[in-house]
XYZ file of C-alpha atoms in Angstrom:
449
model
C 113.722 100.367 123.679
C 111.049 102.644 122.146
C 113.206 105.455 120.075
C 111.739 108.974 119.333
C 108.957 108.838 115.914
C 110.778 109.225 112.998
C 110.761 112.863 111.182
C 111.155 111.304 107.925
C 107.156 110.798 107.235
C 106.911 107.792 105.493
C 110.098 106.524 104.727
C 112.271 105.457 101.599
C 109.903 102.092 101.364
C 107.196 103.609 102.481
C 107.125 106.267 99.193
C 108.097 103.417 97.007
C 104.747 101.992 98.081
C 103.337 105.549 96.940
C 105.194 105.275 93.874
C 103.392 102.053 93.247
C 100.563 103.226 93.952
C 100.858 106.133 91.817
C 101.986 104.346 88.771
C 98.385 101.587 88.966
C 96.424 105.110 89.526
C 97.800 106.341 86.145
C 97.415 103.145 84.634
C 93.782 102.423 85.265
C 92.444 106.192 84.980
C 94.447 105.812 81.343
C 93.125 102.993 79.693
C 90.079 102.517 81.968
C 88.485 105.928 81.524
C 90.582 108.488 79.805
C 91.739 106.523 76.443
C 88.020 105.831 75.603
C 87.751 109.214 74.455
C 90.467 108.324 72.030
C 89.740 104.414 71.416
C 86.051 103.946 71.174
C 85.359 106.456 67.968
C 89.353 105.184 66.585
C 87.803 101.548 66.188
C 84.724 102.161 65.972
C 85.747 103.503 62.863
C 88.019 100.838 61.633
C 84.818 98.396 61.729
C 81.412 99.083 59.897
C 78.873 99.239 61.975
C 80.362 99.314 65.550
C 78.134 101.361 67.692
C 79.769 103.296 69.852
C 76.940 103.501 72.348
C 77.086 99.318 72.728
C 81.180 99.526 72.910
C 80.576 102.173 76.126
C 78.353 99.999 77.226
C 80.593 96.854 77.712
C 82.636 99.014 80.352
C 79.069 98.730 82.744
C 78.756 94.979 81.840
C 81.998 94.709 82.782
C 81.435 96.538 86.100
C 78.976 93.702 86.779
C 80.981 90.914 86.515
C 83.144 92.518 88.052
C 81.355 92.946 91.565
C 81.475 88.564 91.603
C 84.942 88.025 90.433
C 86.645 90.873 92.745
C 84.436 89.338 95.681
C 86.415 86.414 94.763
C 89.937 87.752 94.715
C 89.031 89.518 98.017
C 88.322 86.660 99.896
C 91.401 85.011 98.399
C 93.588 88.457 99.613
C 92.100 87.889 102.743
C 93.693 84.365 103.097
C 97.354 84.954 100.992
C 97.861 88.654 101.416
C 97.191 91.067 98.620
C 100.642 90.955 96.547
C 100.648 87.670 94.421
C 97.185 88.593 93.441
C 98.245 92.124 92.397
C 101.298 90.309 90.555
C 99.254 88.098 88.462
C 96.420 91.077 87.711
C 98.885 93.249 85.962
C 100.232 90.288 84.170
C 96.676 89.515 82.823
C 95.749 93.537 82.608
C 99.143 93.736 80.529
C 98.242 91.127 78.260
C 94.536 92.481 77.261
C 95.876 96.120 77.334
C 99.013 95.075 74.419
C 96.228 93.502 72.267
C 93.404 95.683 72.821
C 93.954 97.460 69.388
C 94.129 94.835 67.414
C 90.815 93.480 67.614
C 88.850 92.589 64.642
C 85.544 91.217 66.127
C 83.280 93.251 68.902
C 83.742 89.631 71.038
C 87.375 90.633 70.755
C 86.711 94.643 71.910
C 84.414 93.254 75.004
C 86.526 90.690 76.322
C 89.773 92.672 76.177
C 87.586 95.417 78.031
C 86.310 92.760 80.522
C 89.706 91.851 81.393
C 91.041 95.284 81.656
C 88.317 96.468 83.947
C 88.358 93.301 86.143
C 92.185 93.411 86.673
C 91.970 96.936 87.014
C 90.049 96.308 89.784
C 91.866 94.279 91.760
C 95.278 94.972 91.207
C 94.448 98.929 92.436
C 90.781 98.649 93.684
C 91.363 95.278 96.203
C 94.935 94.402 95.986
C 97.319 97.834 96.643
C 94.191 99.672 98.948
C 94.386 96.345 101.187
C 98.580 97.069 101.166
C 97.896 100.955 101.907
C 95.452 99.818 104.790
C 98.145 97.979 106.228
C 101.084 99.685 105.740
C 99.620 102.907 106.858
C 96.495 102.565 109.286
C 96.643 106.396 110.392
C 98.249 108.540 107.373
C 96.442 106.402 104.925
C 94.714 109.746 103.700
C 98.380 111.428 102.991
C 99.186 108.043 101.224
C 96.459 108.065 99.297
C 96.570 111.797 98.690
C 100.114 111.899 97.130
C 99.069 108.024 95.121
C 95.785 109.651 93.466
C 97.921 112.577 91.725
C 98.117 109.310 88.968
C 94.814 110.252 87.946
C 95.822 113.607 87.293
C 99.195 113.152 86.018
C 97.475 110.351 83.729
C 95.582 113.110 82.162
C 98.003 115.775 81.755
C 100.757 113.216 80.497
C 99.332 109.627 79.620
C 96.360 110.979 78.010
C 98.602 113.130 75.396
C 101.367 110.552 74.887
C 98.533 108.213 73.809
C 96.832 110.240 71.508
C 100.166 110.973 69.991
C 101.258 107.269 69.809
C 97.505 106.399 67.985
C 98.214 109.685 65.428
C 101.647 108.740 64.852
C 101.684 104.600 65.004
C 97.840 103.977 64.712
C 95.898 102.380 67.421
C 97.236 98.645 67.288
C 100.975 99.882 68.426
C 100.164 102.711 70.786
C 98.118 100.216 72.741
C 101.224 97.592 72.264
C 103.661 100.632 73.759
C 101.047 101.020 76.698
C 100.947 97.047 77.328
C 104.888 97.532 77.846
C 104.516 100.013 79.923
C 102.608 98.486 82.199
C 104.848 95.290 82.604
C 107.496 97.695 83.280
C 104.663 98.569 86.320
C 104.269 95.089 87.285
C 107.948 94.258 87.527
C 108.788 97.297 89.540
C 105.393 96.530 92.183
C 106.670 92.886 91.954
C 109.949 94.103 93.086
C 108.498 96.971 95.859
C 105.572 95.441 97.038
C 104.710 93.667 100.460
C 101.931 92.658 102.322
C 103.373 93.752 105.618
C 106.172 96.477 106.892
C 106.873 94.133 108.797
C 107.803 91.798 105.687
C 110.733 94.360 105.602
C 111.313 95.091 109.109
C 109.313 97.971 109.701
C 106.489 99.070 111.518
C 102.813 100.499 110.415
C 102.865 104.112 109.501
C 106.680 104.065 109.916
C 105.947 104.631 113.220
C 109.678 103.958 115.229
C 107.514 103.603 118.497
C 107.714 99.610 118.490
C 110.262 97.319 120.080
C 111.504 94.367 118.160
C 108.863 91.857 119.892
C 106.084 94.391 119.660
C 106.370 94.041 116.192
C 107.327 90.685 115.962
C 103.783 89.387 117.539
C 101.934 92.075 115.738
C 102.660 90.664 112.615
C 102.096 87.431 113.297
C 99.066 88.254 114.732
C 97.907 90.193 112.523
C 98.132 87.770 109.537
C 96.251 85.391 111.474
C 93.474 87.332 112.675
C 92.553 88.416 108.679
C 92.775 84.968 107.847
C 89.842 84.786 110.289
C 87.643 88.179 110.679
C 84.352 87.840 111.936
C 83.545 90.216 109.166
C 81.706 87.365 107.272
C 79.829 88.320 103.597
C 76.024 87.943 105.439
C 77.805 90.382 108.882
C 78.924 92.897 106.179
C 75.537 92.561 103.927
C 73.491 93.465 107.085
C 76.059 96.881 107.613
C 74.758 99.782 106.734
C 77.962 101.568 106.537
C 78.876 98.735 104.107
C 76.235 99.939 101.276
C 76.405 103.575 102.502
C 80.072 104.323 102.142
C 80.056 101.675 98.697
C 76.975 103.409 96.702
C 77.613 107.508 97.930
C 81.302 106.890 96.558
C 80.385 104.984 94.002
C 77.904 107.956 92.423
C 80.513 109.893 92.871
C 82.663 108.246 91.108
C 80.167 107.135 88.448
C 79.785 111.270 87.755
C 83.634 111.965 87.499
C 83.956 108.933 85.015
C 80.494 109.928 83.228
C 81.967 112.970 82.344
C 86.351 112.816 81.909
C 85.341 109.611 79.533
C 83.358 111.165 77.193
C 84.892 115.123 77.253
C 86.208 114.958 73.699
C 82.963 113.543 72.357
C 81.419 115.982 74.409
C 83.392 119.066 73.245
C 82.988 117.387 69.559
C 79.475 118.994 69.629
C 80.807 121.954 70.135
C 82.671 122.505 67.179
C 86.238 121.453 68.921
C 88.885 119.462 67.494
C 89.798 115.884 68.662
C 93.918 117.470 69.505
C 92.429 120.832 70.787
C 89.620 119.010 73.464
C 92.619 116.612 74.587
C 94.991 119.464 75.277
C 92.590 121.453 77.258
C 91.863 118.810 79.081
C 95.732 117.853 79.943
C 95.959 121.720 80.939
C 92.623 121.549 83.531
C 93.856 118.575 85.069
C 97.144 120.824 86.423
C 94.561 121.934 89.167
C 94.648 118.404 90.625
C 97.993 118.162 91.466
C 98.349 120.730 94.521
C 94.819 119.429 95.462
C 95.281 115.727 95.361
C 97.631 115.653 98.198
C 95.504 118.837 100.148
C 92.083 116.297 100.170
C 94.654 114.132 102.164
C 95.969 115.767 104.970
C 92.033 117.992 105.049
C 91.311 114.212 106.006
C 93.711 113.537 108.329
C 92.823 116.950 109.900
C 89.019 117.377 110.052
C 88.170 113.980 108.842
C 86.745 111.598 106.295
C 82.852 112.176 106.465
C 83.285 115.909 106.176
C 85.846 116.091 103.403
C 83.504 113.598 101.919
C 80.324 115.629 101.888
C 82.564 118.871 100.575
C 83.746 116.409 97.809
C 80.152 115.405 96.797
C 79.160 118.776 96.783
C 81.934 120.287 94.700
C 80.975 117.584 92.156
C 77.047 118.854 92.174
C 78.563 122.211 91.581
C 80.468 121.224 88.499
C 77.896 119.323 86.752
C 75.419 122.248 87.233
C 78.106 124.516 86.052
C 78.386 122.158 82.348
C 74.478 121.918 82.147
C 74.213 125.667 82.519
C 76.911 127.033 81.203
C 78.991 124.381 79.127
C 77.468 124.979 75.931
C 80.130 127.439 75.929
C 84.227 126.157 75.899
C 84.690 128.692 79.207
C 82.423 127.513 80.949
C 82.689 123.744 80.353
C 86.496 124.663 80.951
C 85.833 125.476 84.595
C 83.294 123.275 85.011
C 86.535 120.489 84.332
C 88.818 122.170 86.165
C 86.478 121.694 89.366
C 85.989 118.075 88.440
C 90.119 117.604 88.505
C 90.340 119.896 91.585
C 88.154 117.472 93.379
C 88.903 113.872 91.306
C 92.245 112.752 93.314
C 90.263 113.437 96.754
C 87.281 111.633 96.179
C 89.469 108.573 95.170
C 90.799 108.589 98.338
C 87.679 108.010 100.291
C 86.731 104.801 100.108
C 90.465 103.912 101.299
C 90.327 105.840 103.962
C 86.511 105.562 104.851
C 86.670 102.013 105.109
C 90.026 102.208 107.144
C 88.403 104.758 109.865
C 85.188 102.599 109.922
C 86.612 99.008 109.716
C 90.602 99.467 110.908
C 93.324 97.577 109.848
C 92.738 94.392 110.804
C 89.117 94.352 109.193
C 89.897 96.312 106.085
C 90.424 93.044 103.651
C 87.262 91.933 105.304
C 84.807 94.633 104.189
C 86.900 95.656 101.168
C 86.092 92.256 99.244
C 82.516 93.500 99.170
C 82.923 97.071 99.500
C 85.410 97.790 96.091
C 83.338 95.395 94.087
C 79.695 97.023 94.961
C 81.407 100.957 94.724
C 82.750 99.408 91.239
C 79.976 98.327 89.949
C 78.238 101.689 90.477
C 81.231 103.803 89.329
C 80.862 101.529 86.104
C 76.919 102.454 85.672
C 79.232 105.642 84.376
C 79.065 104.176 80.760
C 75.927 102.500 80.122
C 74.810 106.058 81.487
C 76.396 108.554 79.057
C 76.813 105.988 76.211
C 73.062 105.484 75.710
C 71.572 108.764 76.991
C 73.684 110.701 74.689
C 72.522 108.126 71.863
C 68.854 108.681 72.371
C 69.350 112.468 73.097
C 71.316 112.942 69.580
C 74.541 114.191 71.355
C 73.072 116.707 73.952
C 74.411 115.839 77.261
C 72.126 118.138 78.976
C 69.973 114.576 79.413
C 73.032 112.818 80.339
C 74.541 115.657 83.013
C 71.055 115.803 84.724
C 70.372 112.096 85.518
C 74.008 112.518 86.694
C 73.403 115.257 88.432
C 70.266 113.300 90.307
C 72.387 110.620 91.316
C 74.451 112.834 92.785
C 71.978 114.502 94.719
C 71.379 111.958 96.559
C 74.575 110.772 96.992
C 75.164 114.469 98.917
C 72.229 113.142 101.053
C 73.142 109.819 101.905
C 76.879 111.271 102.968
C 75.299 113.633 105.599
C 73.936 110.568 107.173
C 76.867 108.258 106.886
C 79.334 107.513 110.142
C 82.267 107.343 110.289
C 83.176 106.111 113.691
C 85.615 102.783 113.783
C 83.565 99.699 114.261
C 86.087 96.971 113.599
C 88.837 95.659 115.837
C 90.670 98.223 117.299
C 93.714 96.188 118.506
C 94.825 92.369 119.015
C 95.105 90.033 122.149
C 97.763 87.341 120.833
C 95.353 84.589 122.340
C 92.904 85.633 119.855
C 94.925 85.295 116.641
C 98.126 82.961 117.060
C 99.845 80.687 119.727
C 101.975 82.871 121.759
C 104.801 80.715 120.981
C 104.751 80.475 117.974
C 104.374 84.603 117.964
C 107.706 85.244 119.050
C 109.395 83.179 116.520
C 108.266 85.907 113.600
C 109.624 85.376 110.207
C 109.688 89.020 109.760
C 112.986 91.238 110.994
C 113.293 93.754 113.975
C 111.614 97.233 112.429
C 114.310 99.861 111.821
C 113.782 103.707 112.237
C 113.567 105.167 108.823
């Protein structure tokens, strides 16, 4: 018997999930992007003559291989379900992240950042967005909302404890503390983490609206159908969503990483000290927290393609603001502070966008190709900065313009993108599983939490 929708949101499990979530958001933004302020000009000058400009650049080369390998693990997540991949890419992203300062050869420094980024990538990028697809279909923009305040709290908290741990301990054992935090991350997602609610006995969304057999033959069917998705690579290669959605959230991710990654070089020029530029940064990034979670109900309210194009814009807006007025500590100051107002929401998109375009059921699908392609744009971030601001001695005028073009047409490109649902909408048991074998589920009865 259908009981009354449960009050409760999204349940105890259901915010462990967040929690997760949260905790690979703050991980990634960390070492990914924010440490690099901190890490490439600490080695660089360990080791005589390490270019920082080349070391900025192995993040984009990275980005690159990364498109091919996280193709890879999707189409694997697509046939075993997204948590023993996540599992083993935190083990591997803990392993790189505990050594990465204690390399003595550039080989060293790329690899370690080729394995960071990759993992990166698909324990957050593929694996936990294909678990937030599926756990929550329809509040998947709250979800996401409330996990992107990582990338926020990983600047006003991670950021600082790192550059206290490298002024205190030296590079080598603040980056050994941050490897074991992060297996502290992967045993508690190892613990949390399933493919399914219905793994645990609950329904999508929390949703208390299903009967026992409902949600029995919905999971089974379910698994079997993404085992099987007519969303094939050449399908999704001829979508135009599939390189609209990937590339306009890719630029404008590209711009957000462009400039957070290379603030304390940036505010170098201006005369501002490496402890001074990280703590104004930590205080900007307060503005994100009341607006990560805001971008996510705004999209559950008025919906992804306009909260998209208001997210884009706002980005335009800021990187104006630090060509024309961030020679100046104010200005670049609020120029930041709309970049954090904006960075948690514009995270969320390609979640949710792909959800509302593709559904449930084909999310794993297009994700395998969508992440990969949006990451290997995001990454064009440090080839980008790293050698315009080489060439241009320092000015990032150069750097915030081509940005600033990019973006452009990113705003362009958004106007134009749809965002109506063109994957499955819902499952005839014929079509995914024997109807037999459907109602004897592995998976326990949902309960109302």
């Amino acid at each position: 018997m259908a009981t009354k929708q449960s009050k409760t949101g999204l349940g105890p499990r259901g915010w462990s999930i967040v929690l997760g979530s949260f905790l690979l958001y703050m991980l990634g933004t960390g070492i990914v992007t924010d440490f690099l302020n901190i890490t490439v000009p600490a080695i660089a000058a360990e080791h005589e003559g390490w270019s920082t400009a080349v070391m900025m650049s192995f993040s984009t080369v990275a980005g690159w291989v990364t498109l091919v390998v996280a193709f890879l693990v999707g189409s694997i997540i697509q046939k075993t379900g997204a948590r023993i991949i996540m599992i083993i890419s935190m083990l591997c992203f803990t392993v790189a992240v505990f050594f990465m300062g204690s390399v003595t050869q550039m080989w060293q420094y790329a690899a370690c950042v080729m394995v960071i980024a990759i993992t990166d990538a698909t324990q957050s990028g593929m694996a936990m967005q294909t678990v937030i697809a599926a756990w929550f279909p329809k509040k998947k923009g709250i979800v996401m909302g409330w996990a992107t305040l990582g990338l926020t709290f990983s600047t006003c908290c991670f950021l600082p404890l790192f550059t206290w741990l490298n002024q205190t301990l030296g590079i080598a054992r603040a980056y050994n503390i941050i490897g074991l935090i992060a297996l502290a991350v992967c045993i508690y997602n190892a613990i949390v983490i399933r493919n399914l609610p219905e793994e645990v006995g609950l329904a999508p969304d929390n949703d208390a609206n299903y009967d026992a057999r409902a949600a029995q033959e919905e999971a089974a069917k379910t698994e079997a159908y993404m085992r099987t998705s007519p969303w094939t690579l050449k399908k999704l290669l001829r979508t135009k969503q599939v390189w609209q959605i990937s590339c306009m959230l890719g630029c404008g991710m590209m711009v957000a990483t462009g400039v957070l990654s290379q603030f304390v070089p940036r505010m170098a020029s201006l005369g501002v000290e490496q402890g001074v530029s990280v703590s104004i940064m930590s205080l900007c990034c307060f503005i994100g927290f009341p607006f990560s979670p805001l971008w996510g109900y705004l999209d559950a309210k008025f919906g992804t393609k306009r909260v998209t194009s208001f997210l884009m814009c706002l980005y335009l807006v800021g990187l104006i603001l630090m060509i024309v007025v961030g020679k100046n500590i104010v200005g670049t100051c609020v120029a930041i502070c709309i970049f954090y107002a904006a960075l948690g929401g514009i995270n969320n998109m390609l979640t949710s966008y792909t959800t509302s375009v593709f559904g449930r059921y084909d999310f794993p699908s297009a994700n395998k190709l969508m992440y990969p392609i949006y990451n290997v744009v995001r990454c064009c971030a440090f080839a980008i900065v790293g050698i315009s601001a080489a060439l241009a001695g320092g000015n990032y005028t150069v750097t915030y313009s081509l940005l600033a073009v990019c973006q452009a047409i990113a705003i362009v490109v958004s106007f134009f993108t749809k965002d109506e649902l063109i994957g499955r909408t819902g499952l005839d048991i014929d079509d995914a599983v024997d109807q037999n074998q459907a109602h004897v589920s592995k998976y326990p009865v949902p309960s109302n939490h």
